[in-house]
Each structure stands twice: as structure tokens, then as C-alpha cells.
mmCIF file of C-alpha atoms in Angstrom:
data_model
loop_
_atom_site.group_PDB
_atom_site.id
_atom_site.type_symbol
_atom_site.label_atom_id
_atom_site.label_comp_id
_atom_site.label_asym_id
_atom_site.label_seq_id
_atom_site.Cartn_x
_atom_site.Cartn_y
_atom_site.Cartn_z
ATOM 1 C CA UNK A 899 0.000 0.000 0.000
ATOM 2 C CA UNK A 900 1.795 3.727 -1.140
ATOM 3 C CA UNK A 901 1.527 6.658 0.823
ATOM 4 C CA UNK A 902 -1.456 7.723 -1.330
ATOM 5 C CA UNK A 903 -3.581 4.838 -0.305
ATOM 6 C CA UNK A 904 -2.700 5.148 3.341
ATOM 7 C CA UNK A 905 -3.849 8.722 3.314
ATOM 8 C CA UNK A 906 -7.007 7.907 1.476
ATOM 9 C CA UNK A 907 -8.141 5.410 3.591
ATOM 10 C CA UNK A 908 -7.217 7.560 6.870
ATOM 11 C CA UNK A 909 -9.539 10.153 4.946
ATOM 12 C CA UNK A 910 -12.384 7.170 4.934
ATOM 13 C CA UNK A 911 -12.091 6.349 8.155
ATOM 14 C CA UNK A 912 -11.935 9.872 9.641
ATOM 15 C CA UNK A 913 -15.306 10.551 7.863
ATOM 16 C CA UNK A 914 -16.903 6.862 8.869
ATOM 17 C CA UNK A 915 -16.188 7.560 12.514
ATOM 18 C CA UNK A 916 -17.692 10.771 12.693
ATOM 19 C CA UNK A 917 -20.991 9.890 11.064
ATOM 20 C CA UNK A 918 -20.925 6.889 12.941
ATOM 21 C CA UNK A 919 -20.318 9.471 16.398
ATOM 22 C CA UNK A 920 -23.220 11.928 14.956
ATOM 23 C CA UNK A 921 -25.517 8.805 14.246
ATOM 24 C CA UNK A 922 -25.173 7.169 17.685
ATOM 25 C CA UNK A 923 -23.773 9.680 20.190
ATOM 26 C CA UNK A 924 -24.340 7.211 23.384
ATOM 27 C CA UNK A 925 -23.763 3.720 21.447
ATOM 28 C CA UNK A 926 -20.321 4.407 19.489
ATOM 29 C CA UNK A 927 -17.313 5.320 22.049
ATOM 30 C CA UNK A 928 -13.428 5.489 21.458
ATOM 31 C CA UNK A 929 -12.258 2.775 23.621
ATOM 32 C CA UNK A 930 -10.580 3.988 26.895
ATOM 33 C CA UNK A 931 -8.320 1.220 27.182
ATOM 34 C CA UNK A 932 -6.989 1.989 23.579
ATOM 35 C CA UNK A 933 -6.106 4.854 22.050
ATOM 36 C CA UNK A 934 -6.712 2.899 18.029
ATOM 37 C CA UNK A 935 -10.161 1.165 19.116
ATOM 38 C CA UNK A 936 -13.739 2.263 19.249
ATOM 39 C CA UNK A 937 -16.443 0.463 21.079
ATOM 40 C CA UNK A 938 -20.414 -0.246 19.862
ATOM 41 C CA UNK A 939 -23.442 -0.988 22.359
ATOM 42 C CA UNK A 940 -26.369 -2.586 20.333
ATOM 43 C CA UNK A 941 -29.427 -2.037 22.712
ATOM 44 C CA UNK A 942 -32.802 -3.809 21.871
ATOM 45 C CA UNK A 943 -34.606 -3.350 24.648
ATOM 46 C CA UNK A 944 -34.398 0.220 25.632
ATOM 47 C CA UNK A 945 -37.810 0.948 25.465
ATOM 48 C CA UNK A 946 -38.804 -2.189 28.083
ATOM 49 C CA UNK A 947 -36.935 -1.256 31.536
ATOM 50 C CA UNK A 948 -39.096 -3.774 33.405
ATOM 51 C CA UNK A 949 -37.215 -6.840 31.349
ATOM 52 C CA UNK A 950 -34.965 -8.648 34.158
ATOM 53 C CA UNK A 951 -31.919 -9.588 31.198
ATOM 54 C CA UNK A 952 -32.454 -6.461 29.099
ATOM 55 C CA UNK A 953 -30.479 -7.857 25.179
ATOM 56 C CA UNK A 954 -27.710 -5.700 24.497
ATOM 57 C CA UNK A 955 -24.408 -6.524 22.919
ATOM 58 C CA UNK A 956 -20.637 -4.878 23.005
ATOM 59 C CA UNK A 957 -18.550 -4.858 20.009
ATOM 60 C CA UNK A 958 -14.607 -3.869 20.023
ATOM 61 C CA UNK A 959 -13.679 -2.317 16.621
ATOM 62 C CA UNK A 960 -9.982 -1.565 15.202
ATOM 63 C CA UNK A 961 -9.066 -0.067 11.972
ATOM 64 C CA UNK A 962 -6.269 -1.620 10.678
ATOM 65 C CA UNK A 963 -4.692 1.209 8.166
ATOM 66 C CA UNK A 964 -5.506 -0.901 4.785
ATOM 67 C CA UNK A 965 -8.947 -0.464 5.720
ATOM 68 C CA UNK A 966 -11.356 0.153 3.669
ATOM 69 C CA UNK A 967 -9.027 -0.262 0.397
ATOM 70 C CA UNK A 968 -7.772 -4.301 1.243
ATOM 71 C CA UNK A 969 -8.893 -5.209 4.852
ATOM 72 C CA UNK A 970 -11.912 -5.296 6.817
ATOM 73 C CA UNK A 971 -12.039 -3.606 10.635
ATOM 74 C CA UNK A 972 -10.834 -5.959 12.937
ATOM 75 C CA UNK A 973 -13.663 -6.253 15.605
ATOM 76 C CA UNK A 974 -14.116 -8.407 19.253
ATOM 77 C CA UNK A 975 -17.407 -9.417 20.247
ATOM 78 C CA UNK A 976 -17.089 -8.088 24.457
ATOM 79 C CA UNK A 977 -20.172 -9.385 25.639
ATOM 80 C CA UNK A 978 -20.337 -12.729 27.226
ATOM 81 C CA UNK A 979 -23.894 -12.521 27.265
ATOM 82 C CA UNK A 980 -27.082 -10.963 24.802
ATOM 83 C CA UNK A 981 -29.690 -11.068 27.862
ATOM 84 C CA UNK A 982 -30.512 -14.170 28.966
ATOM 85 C CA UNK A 983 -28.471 -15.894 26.160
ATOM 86 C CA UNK A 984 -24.755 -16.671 26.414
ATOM 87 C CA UNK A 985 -22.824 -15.474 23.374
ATOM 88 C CA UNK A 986 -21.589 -18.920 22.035
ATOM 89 C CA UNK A 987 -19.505 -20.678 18.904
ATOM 90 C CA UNK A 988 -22.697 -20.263 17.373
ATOM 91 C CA UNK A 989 -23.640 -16.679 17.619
ATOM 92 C CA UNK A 990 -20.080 -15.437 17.044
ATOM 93 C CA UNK A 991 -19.473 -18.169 13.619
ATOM 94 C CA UNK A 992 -23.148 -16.009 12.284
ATOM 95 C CA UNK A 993 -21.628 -12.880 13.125
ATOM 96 C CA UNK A 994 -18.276 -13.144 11.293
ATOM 97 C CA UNK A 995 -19.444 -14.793 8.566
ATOM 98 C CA UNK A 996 -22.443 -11.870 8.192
ATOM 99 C CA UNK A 997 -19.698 -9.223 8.337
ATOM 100 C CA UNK A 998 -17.070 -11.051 5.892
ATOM 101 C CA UNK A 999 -20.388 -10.868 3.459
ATOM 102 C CA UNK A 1000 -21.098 -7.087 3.903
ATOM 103 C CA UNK A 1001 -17.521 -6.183 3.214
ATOM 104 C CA UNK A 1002 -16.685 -4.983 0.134
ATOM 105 C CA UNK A 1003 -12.557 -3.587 -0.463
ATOM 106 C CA UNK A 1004 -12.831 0.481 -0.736
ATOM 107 C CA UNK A 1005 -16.260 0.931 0.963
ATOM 108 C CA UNK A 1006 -16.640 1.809 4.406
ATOM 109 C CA UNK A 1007 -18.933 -0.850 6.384
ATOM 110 C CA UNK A 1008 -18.750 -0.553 9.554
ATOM 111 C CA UNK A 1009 -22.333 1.233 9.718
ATOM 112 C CA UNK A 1010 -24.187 -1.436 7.518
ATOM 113 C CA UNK A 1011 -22.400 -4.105 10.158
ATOM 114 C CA UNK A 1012 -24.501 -2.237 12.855
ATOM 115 C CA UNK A 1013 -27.466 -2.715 11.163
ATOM 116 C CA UNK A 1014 -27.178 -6.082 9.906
ATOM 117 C CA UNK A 1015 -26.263 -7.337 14.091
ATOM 118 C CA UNK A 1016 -29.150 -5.199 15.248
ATOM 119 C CA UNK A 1017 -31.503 -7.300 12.819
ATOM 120 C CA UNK A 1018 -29.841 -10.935 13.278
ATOM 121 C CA UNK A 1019 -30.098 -10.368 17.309
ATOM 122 C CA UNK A 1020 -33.810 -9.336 16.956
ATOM 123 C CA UNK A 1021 -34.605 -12.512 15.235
ATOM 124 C CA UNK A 1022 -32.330 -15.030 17.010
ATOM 125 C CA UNK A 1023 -31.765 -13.802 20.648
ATOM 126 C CA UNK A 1024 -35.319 -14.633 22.659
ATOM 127 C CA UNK A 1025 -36.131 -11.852 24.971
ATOM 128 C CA UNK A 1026 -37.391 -12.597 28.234
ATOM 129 C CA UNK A 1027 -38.100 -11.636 31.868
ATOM 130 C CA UNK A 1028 -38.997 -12.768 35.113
ATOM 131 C CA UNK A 1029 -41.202 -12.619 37.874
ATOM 132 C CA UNK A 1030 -41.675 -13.369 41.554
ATOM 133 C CA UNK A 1031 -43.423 -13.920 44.251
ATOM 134 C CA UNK A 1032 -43.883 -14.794 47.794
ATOM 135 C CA UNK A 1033 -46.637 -17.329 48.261
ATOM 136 C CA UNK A 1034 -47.885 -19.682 51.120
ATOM 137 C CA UNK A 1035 -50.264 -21.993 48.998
ATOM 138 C CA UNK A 1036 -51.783 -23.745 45.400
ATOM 139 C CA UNK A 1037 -54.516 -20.826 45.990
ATOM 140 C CA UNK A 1038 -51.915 -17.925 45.673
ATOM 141 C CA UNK A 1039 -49.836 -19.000 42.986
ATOM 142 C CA UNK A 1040 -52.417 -19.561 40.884
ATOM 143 C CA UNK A 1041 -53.736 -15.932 41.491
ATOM 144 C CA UNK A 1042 -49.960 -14.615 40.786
ATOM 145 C CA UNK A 1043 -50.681 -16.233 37.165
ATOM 146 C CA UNK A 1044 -53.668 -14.921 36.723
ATOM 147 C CA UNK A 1045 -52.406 -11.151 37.619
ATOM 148 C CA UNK A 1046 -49.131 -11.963 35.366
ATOM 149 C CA UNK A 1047 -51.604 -13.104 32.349
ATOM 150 C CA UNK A 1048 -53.598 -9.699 32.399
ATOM 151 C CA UNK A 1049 -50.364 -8.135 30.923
ATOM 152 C CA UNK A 1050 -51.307 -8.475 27.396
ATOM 153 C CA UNK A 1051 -47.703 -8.965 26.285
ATOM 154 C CA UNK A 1052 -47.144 -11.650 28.645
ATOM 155 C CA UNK A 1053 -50.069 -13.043 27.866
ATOM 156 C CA UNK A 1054 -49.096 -13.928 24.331
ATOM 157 C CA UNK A 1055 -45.760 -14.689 24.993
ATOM 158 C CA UNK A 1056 -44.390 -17.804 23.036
ATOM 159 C CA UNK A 1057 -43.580 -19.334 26.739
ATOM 160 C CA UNK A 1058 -44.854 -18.623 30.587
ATOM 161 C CA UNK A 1059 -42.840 -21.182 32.630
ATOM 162 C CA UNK A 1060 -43.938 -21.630 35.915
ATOM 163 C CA UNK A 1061 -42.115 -23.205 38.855
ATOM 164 C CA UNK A 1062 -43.397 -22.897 42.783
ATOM 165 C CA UNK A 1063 -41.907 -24.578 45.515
ATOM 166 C CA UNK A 1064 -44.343 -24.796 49.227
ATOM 167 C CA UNK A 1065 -43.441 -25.970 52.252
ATOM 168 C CA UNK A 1066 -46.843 -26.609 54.284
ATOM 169 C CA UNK A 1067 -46.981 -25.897 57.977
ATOM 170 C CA UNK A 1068 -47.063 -30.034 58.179
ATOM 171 C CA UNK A 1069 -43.449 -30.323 56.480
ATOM 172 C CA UNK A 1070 -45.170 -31.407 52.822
ATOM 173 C CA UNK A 1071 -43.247 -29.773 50.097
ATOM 174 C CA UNK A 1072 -45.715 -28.708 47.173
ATOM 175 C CA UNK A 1073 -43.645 -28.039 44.175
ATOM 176 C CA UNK A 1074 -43.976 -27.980 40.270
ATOM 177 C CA UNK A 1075 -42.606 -26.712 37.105
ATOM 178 C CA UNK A 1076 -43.551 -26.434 34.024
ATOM 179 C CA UNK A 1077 -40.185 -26.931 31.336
ATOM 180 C CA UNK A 1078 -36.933 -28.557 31.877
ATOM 181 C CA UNK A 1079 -37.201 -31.085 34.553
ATOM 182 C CA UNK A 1080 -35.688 -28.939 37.445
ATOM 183 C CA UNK A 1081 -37.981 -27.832 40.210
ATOM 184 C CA UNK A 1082 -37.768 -24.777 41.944
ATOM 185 C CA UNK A 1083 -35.098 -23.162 44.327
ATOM 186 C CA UNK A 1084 -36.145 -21.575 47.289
ATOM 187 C CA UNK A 1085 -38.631 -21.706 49.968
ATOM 188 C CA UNK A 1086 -42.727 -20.513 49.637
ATOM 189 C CA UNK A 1087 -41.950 -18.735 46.536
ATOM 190 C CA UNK A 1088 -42.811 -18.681 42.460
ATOM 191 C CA UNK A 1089 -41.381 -17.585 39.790
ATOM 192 C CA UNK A 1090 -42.590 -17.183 36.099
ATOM 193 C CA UNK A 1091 -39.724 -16.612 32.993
ATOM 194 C CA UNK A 1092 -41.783 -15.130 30.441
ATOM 195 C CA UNK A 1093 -39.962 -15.794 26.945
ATOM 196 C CA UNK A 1094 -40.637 -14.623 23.321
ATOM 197 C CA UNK A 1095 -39.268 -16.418 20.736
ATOM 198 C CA UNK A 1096 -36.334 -15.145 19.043
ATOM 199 C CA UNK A 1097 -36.741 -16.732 15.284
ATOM 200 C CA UNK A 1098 -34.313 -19.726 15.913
ATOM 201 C CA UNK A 1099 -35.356 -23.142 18.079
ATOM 202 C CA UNK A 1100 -32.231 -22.810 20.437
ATOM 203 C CA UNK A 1101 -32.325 -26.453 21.531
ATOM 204 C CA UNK A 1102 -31.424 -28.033 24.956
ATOM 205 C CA UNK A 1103 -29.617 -24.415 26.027
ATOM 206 C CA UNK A 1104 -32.630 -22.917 26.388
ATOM 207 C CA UNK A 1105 -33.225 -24.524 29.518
ATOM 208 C CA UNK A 1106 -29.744 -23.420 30.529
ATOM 209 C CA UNK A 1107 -30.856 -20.098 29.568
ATOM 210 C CA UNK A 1108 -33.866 -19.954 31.407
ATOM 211 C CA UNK A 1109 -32.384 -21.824 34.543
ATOM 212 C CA UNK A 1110 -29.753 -18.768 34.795
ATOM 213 C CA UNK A 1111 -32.116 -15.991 34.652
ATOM 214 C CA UNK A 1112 -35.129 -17.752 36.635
ATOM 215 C CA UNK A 1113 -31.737 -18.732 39.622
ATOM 216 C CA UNK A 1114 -30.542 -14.593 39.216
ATOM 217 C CA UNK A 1115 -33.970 -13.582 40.507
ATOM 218 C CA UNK A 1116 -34.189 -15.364 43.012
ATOM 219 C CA UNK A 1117 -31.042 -14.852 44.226
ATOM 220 C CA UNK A 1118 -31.216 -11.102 44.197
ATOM 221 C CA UNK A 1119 -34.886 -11.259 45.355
ATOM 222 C CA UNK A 1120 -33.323 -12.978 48.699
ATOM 223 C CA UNK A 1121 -35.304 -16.645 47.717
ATOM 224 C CA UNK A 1122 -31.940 -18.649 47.386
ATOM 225 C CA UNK A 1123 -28.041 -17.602 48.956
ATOM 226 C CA UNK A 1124 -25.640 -16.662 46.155
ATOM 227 C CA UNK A 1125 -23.165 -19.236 47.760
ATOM 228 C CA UNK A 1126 -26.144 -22.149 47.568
ATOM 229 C CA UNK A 1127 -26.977 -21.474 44.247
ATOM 230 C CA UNK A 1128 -23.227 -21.664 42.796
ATOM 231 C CA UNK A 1129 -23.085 -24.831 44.552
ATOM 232 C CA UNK A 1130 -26.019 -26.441 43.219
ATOM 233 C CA UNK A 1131 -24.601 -25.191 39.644
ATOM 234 C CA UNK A 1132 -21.073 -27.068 40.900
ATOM 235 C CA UNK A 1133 -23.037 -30.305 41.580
ATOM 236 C CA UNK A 1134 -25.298 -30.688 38.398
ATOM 237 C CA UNK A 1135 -22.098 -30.508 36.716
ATOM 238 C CA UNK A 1136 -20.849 -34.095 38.047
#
């Protein structure tokens, strides 16, 4: 690459990132840890602050000084997690190859890579949330359901899965779930994971999925000890 070349493509890039800064003042950062890399937020559920796992995604971007004329940006997916899904092999081998696709040598394309991981999350990350409750008997969790179903977008939710756990003044244990074989952590309490599907069947990990979220609330919510729950993660592992 000549001198020429170099300066065009600085020229590119200088424009790119300031669009890109204009476009998305809160979402597009230069990277504090490095003084040649710029940061993007992808946030889909803004607009819902009630969701427990909100979906939002963290991409590390560098611009190598062929680009746009030879190379691509080089880029690092940050996020471990898109809300209640873990960012696996999967997700990240659908994100590379989307982005080798969109690139085309001499064109700028790091805004059209925005786009195009905006729309592939929307379709194939599910977004859900959680809810619960206290409740002392059969009576009450059933009334919990019935408040939770008056939501209308809860109500026609792909999944409502339910899992309650009683301990009777006798020493009987009441407890159910709906989904994945596991019953409920905790003592006298529900808890409902609401989930809308995401445009891909996700397989056994949804369970893992909704097992993580469904354990976060109650953990936070004071139902099960931090130290208990890691511990039951530790032994269904064996």
C-alpha cells in the first residue's frame, strides 16, 4: 500500500467515525483502554426497563490502516452474554461470517455491520423476563398467574414457565414446574420466565438459559443464597 492509499483510507475512516459518532452519540465510544479502538453498544430493549436480562451486545472495533481499500475492521465481540443468552460458537461463527459478506474492499462498512447485528439479534436472541413472588399456597400462585396473564404482552408470549416450591406448615413440600425437569429453588416462593421467541429453536440451552435468569432472581430477590446457588450449579455438573 503507497503513501497515497494510506492517506485515502485515513480520509475514509476519519469521515466513517464521525458519522458513525453523529448517528449514535451514546452507542459508538473510542475505547478507553486503547487509544486505536472504538467500542459499539447494540441495545434492543431500551424501550422495556421492566425486562430482568435487558439484550444488548458490546462490540470492540480496530481499523487496521488498509482499511477500507484491502482489509476489513478488525472487531471483538465483548459481551459474554445478549440477555438471557450466552454469546456462544454459534452466535459469534453467524456474526463473522455476516460481516465477511457485507464487506466490500474500498467501501466503508462498519455502519451497515450495525445494522445487519441489530436485525440478526432481533430474530435469534429470545427476549425474556422474570417474575416473583412470595406465596404460602396452590390458591396464591395460581392468582400470581392470573395477575401476570392480564399483561397483554405476557399473555401472548411464546412461553410462561412456571415453577413454585411450598413448604406446608405439616413439612409437605408442594412443588412444580412447568419446562426442563428442574424444580424450583427456594422456599414458599414462584417464579414465572416469560420468553418470546427469538426466530431460531435454540435447543437443549434454552433450559440453561432460562435456569440462569429464573436462579438470578431469586437470588437477588433474597429466595436462594448466592453461595447455595453456585453450589447447586457445581453439583449438576458431576
Amino acid at each position: 500500500m503507497n503513501k497515497e492509499q494510506e492517506l485515502e483510507n485515513r480520509e475514509k475512516q476519519e469521515q466513517e467515525l464521525e458519522a458513525l459518532e453523529a448517528i449514535f452519540p451514546d452507542d459508538f465510544k473510542k475505547d478507553t483502554t486503547s487509544s486505536d479502538a472504538y467500542t459499539f453498544t447494540i441495545h434492543l430493549d431500551q424501550e422495556e426497563s421492566n425486562l430482568r436480562s435487558p439484550r444488548q451486545l458490546t462490540l470492540k472495533f480496530f481499523l487496521p490502516p488498509t482499511y477500507p481499500n484491502q482489509d476489513m475492521p478488525v472487531y471483538e465481540v465483548v459481551s459474554v452474554y445478549c440477555g438471557p443468552k450466552k454469546v456462544d460458537d454459534i452466535i459469534l461463527d453467524a456474526i463473522d461470517q455476516g460481516f465477511q459478506s457485507l464487506f466490500e474492499p474500498t467501501e466503508v462498512v462498519l455502519f451497515e455491520w450495525i445494522s445487519w447485528l441489530r436485525e440478526y439479534l432481533e430474530e435469534n436472541v429470545p427476549k425474556s423476563t422474570t417474575h416473583v413472588a412470595k406465596v404460602d399456597t396452590i390458591h396464591q400462585v395460581k392468582l400470581v398467574i392470573a395477575c401476570l396473564l392480564q399483561n397483554k404482552k405476557i399473555a401472548k408470549a411464546t412461553h410462561n414457565i412456571l415453577a413454585y416450591r411450598i413448604t406446608m406448615p405439616d413439612g409437605k413440600v408442594l412443588q412444580d414446574n412447568d419446562d426442563d425437569g428442574e424444580t424450583a429453588a427456594g422456599e414458599n416462593v414462584v417464579v414465572v420466565v416469560t420468553r418470546w421467541f427469538g426466530g431460531i429453536h435454540l435447543g437443549p440451552d434454552r433450559f440453561k438459559d432460562i435456569n440462569n435468569i429464573a436462579r438470578t432472581t431469586l437470588e437477588e430477590h433474597g429466595f436462594v443464597k448466592q453461595q447455595q446457588s453456585k453450589a447447586n450449579n457445581k453439583k449438576s455438573k458431576k
